[in-house]
Short mmCIF file of C-alpha atoms in Angstrom, two decimals:
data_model
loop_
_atom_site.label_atom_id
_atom_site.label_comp_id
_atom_site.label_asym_id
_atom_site.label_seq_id
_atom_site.Cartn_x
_atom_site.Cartn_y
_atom_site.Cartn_z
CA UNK A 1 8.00 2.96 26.57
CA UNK A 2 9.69 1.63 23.90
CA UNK A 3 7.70 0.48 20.56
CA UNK A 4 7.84 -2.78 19.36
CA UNK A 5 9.59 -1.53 15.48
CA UNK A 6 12.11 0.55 17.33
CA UNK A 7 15.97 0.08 15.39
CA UNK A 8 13.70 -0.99 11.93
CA UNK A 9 13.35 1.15 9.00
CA UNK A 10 9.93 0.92 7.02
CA UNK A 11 9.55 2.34 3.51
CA UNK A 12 5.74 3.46 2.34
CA UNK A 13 5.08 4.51 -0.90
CA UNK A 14 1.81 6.18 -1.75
CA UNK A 15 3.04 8.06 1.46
CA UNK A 16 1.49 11.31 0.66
CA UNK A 17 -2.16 10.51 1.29
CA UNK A 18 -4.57 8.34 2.72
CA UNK A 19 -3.51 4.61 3.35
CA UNK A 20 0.18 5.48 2.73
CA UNK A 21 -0.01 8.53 5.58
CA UNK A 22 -1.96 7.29 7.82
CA UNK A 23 0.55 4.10 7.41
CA UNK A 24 3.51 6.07 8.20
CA UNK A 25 2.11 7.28 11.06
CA UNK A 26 1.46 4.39 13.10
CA UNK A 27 4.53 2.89 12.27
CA UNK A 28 6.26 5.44 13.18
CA UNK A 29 4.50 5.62 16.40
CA UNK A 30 5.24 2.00 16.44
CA UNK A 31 9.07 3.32 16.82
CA UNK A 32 10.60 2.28 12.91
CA UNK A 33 11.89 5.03 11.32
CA UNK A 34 9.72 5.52 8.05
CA UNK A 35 10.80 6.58 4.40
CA UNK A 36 8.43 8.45 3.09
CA UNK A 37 7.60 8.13 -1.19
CA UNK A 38 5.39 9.61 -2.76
CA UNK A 39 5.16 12.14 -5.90
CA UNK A 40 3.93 15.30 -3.72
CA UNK A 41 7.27 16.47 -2.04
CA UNK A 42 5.69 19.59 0.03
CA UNK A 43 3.09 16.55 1.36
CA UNK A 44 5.70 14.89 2.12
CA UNK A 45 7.30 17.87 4.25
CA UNK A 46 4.28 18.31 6.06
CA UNK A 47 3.82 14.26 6.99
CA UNK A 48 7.48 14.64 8.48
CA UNK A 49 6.86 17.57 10.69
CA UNK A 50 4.03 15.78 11.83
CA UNK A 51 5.97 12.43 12.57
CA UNK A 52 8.58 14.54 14.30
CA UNK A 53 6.70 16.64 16.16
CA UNK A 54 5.06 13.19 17.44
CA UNK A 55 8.32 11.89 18.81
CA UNK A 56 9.16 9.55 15.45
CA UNK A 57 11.77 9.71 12.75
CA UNK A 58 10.80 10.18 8.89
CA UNK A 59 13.07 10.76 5.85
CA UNK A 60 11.24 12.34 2.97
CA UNK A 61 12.33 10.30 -0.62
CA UNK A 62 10.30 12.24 -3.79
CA UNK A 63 9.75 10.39 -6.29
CA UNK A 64 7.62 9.19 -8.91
CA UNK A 65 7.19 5.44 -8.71
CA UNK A 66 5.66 5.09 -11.99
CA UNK A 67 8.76 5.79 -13.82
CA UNK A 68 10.72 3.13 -15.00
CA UNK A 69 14.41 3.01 -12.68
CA UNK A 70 12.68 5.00 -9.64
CA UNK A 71 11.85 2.59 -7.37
CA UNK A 72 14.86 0.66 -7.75
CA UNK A 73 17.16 4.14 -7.03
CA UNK A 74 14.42 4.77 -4.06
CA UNK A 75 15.37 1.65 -1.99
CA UNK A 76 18.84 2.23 -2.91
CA UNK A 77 18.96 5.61 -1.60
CA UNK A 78 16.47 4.73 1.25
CA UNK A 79 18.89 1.89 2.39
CA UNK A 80 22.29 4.06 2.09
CA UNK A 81 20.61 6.38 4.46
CA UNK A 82 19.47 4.08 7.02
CA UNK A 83 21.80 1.39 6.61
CA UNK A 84 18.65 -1.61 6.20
CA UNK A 85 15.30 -2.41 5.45
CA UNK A 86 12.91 -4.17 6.82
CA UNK A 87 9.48 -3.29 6.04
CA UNK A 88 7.42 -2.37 2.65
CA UNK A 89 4.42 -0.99 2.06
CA UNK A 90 3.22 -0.54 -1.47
CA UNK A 91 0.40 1.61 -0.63
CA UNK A 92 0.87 4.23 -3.61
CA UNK A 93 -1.94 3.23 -6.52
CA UNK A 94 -4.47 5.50 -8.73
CA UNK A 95 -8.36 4.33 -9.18
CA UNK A 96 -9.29 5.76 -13.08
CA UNK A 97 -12.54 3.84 -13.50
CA UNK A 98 -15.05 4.08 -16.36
CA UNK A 99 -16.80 3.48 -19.22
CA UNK A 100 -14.76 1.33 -21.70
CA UNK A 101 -16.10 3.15 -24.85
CA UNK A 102 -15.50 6.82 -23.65
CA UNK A 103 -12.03 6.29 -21.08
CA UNK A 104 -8.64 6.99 -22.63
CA UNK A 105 -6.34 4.17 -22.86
CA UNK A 106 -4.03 6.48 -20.96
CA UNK A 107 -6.06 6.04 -17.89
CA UNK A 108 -5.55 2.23 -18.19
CA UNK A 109 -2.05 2.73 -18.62
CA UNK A 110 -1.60 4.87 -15.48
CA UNK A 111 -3.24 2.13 -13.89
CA UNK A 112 -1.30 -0.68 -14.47
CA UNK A 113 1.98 1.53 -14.48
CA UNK A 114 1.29 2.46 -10.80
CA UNK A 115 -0.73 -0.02 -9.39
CA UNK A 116 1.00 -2.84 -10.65
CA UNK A 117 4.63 -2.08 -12.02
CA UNK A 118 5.82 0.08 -9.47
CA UNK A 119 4.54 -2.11 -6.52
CA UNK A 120 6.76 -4.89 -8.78
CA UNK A 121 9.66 -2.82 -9.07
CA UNK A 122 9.68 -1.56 -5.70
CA UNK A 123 9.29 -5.38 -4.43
CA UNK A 124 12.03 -6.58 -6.66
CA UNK A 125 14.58 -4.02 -5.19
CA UNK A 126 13.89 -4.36 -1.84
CA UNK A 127 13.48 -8.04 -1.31
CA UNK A 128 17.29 -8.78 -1.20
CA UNK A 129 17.75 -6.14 1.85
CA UNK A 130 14.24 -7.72 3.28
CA UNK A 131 15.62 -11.14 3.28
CA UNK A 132 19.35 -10.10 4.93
CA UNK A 133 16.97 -8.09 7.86
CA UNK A 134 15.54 -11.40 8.40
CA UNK A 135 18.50 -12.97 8.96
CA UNK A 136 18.73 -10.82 12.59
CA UNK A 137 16.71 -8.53 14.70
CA UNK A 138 13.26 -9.63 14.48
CA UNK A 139 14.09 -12.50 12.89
CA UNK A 140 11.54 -11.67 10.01
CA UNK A 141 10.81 -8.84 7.57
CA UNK A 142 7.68 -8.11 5.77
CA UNK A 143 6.02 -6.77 2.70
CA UNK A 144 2.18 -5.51 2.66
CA UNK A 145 0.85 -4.77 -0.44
CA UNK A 146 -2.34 -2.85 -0.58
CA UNK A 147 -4.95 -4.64 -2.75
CA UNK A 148 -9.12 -3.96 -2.64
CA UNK A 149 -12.00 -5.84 -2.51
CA UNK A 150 -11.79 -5.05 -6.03
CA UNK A 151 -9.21 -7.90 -6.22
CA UNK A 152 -11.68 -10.04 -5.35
CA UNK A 153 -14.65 -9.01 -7.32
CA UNK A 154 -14.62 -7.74 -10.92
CA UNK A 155 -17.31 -5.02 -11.68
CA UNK A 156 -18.26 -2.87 -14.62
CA UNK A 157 -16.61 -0.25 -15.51
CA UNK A 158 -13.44 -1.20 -13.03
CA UNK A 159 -12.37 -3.88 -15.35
CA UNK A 160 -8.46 -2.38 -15.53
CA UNK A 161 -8.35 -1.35 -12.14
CA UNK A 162 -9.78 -5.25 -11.41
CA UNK A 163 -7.18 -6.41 -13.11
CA UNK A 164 -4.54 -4.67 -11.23
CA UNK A 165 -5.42 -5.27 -8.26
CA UNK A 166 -6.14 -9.48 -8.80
CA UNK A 167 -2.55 -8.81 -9.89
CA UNK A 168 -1.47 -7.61 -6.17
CA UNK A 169 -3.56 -10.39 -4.53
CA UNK A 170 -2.06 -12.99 -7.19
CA UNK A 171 1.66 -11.57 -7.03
CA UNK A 172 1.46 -11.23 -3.28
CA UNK A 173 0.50 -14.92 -2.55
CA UNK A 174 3.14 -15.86 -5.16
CA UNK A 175 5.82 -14.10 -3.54
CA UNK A 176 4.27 -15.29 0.07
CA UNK A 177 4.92 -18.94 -0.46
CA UNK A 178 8.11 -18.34 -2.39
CA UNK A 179 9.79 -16.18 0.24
CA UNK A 180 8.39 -18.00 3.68
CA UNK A 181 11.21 -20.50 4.30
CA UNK A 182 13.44 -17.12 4.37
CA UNK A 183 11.33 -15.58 7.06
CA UNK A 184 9.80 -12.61 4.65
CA UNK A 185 6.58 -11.93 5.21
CA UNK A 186 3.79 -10.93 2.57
CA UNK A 187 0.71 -10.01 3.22
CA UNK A 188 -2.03 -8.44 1.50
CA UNK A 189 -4.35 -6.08 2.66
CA UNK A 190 -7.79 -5.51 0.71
CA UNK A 191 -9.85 -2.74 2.22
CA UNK A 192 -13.43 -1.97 0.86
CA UNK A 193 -14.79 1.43 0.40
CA UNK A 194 -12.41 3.94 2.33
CA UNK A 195 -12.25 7.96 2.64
CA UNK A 196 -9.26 8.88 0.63
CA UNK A 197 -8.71 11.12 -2.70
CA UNK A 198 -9.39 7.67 -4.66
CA UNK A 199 -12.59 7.99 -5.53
CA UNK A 200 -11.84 11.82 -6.81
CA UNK A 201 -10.05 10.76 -9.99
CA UNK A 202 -12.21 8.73 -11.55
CA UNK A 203 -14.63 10.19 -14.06
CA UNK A 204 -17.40 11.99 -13.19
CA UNK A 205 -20.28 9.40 -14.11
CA UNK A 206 -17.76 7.06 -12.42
CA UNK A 207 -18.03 8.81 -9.59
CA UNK A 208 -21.77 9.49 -9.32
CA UNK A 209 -22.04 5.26 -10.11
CA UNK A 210 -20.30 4.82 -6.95
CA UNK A 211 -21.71 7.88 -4.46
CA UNK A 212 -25.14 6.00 -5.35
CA UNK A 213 -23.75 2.37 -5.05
CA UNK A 214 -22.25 3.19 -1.36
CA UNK A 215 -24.96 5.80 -0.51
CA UNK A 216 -25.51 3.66 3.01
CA UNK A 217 -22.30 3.10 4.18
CA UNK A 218 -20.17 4.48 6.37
CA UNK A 219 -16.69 4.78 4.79
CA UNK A 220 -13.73 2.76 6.46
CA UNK A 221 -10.66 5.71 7.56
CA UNK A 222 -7.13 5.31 6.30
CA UNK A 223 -6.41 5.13 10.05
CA UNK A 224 -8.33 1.68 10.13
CA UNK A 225 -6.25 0.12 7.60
CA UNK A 226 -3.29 1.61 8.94
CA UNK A 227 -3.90 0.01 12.13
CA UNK A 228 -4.71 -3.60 10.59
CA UNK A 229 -0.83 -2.93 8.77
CA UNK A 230 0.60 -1.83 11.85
CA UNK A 231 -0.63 -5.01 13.53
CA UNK A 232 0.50 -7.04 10.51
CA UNK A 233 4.51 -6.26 11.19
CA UNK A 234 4.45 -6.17 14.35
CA UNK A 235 3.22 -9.86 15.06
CA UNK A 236 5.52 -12.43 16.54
CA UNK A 237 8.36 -14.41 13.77
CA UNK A 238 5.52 -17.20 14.11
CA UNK A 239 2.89 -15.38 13.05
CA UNK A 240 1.96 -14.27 9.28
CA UNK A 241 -0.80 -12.98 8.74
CA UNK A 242 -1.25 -13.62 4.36
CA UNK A 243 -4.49 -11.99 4.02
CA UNK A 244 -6.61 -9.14 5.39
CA UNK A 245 -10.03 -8.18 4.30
CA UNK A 246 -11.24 -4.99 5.76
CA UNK A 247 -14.93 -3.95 4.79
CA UNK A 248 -17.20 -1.52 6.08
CA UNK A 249 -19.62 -2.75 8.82
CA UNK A 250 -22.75 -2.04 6.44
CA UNK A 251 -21.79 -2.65 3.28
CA UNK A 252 -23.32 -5.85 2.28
#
């Protein structure tokens, strides 16, 4: 049975983990053929055995987003090799929360460099091959930045990873109404708590602040949010879906 993104090629960053794997799965599953970014090249390896062995087609693209030219040379080389694009995913991003007073300004830096920047950059380069894919095929192409609930609600201690990611909400709405008469797509996803490595590089009071906070609640999966992206891109030309919310059942 054929899938509905067969003869499309989808790029994820943040591939190597989480939202971004669990991403490239399904869309691969879906039928696109998926470039894989992400930092962690023998992750990387291991995701593309597993999309292969699964009947899909990945190509493996190393790279570190956060540096200034990479995601510009990424689409490049991700669109020389597959001849189009038609599908982004900025899933790659870095949670560093913590007290003002005591975290480095390094942290904050990271933040914005990776969370913000790079999901720019990587935008910026692709749109121009987004908006020729729209001009045939599906007749649309799309761009799904990954935001969080903490886009919509500022909280102590989160303040620079708030402001990142009301940066991806803002920027993604933006470039929505800017890019609809040309049949791109933007959408933004903004999960709540989910199982992934986030949480594990934030400091450790951090940490501890939030195991208590979300003591309760049953984690989303990446696989969830995957599946919300999945059905995001794969909608009829008609249909655009701008925002998602995706919170845990329980979590009030």
């Amino acid at each position: 049975m054929a899938g509905k993104l067969d003869g499309y090629v989808a790029l994820v960053t943040g591939a190597s983990s989480g939202i971004g794997a669990a991403t490239a799965i399904e869309l691969a599953a879906q039928g696109a053929v998926v470039v894989l970014v992400a930092r962690r090249a023998e992750r990387l390896a291991e995701l593309a055995e597993r999309i292969a062995a699964a009947g899909g087609t990945a190509r493996v693209l190393a790279a570190d987003i956060a540096e200034r030219g990479v995601p510009a040379q990424v689409v490049a080389d991700a669109v020389a090799a597959e001849g189009r694009l038609d599908i982004l995913v900025n899933a790659a991003g870095v949670m560093l929360n913590g007290d003002a007073l005591e975290r480095p300004l390094s942290e904050w830096e990271q933040m914005v460099d990776l969370n913000l920047m790079a999901l720019l950059a990587t935008t910026k380069a692709a749109l121009p091959h987004l908006v020729a894919a729209a001009q045939g095929g599906r007749g649309v192409a799309d761009v799904v930045n990954i935001s969080s609930i903490a886009g919509r609600v500022a909280s102590r201690t989160a303040g620079v990873y708030n402001a990142t990611k009301f940066g991806v909400t803002a920027f993604s709405e933006a470039l929505r109404q800017e890019f609809a008469r040309r049949n791109v797509r933007v959408s933004v996803v903004e999960p709540g708590a989910v199982q992934t490595e986030l949480f594990e590089h934030q400091a450790p009071a951090a940490q501890a602040r939030l195991s208590r906070a979300l003591s309760e609640v049953e984690y989303l999966h990446p696989e969830d949010v995957a599946e919300a992206i999945a059905h995001i891109v794969t909608r009829p030309r008609r249909v655009a879906l701008a925002e998602v919310v995706i919170r845990p059942t329980d979590h009030i």
